[in-house]
Amino acid sequence: MKRSSIIEARRAKVSPEVRRSVNLSFLIVDRIHAILEERGLKQKDLANMLGKKESEISKWMRGTHNFTINTISSIESVLGYPILQVAGMKR
């Protein structure tokens, strides 16, 4: 696929901090997808487990949601798997 020079020019202006934040968000989403797949679950199942609407989970899973620690902790609790691992953290 040919990349747009306009998009590439805008991408070059994105600060490293924003780029890192977006990358981390995508890594979180990838991890959640992997857990759901491993457990044979769908986004709808996760929504039901969290007491949320499927549309809200769908928005989260696009990779642009700013996950809070509480949200990540809730997802970890209902799925029974860690999403993030922090040095020195005991599970």
XYZ file of C-alpha atoms in Angstrom:
91
model
C 0.000 0.000 0.000
C 1.312 3.409 -0.967
C 1.627 5.803 1.943
C 0.244 9.295 1.645
C 2.894 12.002 1.880
C 0.422 14.204 3.785
C -0.190 11.500 6.388
C 3.517 10.779 6.647
C 4.264 14.477 7.168
C 1.696 14.651 9.971
C 2.977 11.426 11.506
C 6.496 12.885 11.617
C 5.196 15.794 13.734
C 3.738 13.530 16.433
C 5.754 13.798 19.626
C 7.559 10.702 20.924
C 5.404 10.816 24.081
C 2.149 10.659 22.099
C 3.555 7.939 19.850
C 4.561 5.884 22.902
C 1.129 6.348 24.469
C -0.646 5.197 21.298
C 1.685 2.210 20.960
C 1.032 1.216 24.580
C -2.708 1.476 24.031
C -2.454 -0.867 21.032
C -0.360 -3.329 23.070
C -3.062 -3.370 25.765
C -5.762 -4.005 23.163
C -3.662 -6.759 21.556
C -3.258 -8.420 24.959
C -6.997 -8.258 25.665
C -7.752 -9.706 22.218
C -5.294 -12.553 22.852
C -6.884 -13.375 26.214
C -10.378 -13.300 24.745
C -9.297 -15.587 21.912
C -7.531 -17.976 24.308
C -10.663 -18.202 26.446
C -12.989 -18.502 23.437
C -14.719 -15.243 24.312
C -15.994 -12.336 22.236
C -16.099 -8.612 23.004
C -19.786 -9.071 23.806
C -18.832 -11.575 26.518
C -16.357 -9.107 28.001
C -19.039 -6.411 27.967
C -21.429 -8.690 29.842
C -18.735 -9.646 32.361
C -17.986 -5.977 33.046
C -21.613 -4.835 33.012
C -20.904 -2.570 30.027
C -22.507 -2.095 26.629
C -20.869 -3.920 23.757
C -20.496 -0.596 21.916
C -18.332 0.762 24.755
C -16.040 -2.272 24.642
C -15.851 -1.926 20.865
C -14.628 1.653 21.278
C -12.022 0.499 23.795
C -10.795 -2.185 21.443
C -10.071 0.243 18.600
C -6.810 1.126 20.330
C -7.491 4.799 20.921
C -9.078 4.485 24.373
C -7.120 5.911 27.299
C -7.346 2.965 29.707
C -7.316 3.829 33.403
C -5.640 1.616 35.973
C -9.113 0.832 37.366
C -10.379 -0.270 33.959
C -7.354 -2.484 33.363
C -7.691 -3.962 36.842
C -11.391 -4.701 36.242
C -10.629 -6.391 32.931
C -7.871 -8.458 34.559
C -10.268 -9.502 37.337
C -13.072 -10.689 35.071
C -10.757 -12.423 32.604
C -8.461 -13.920 35.226
C -5.307 -12.977 33.322
C -2.792 -10.154 33.721
C -2.779 -7.461 31.061
C 0.068 -5.315 32.350
C 3.085 -6.399 34.318
C 4.976 -3.876 36.379
C 8.429 -4.550 37.808
C 8.204 -5.573 41.452
C 4.489 -6.327 41.266
C 3.357 -9.552 42.892
C 0.248 -11.360 41.698
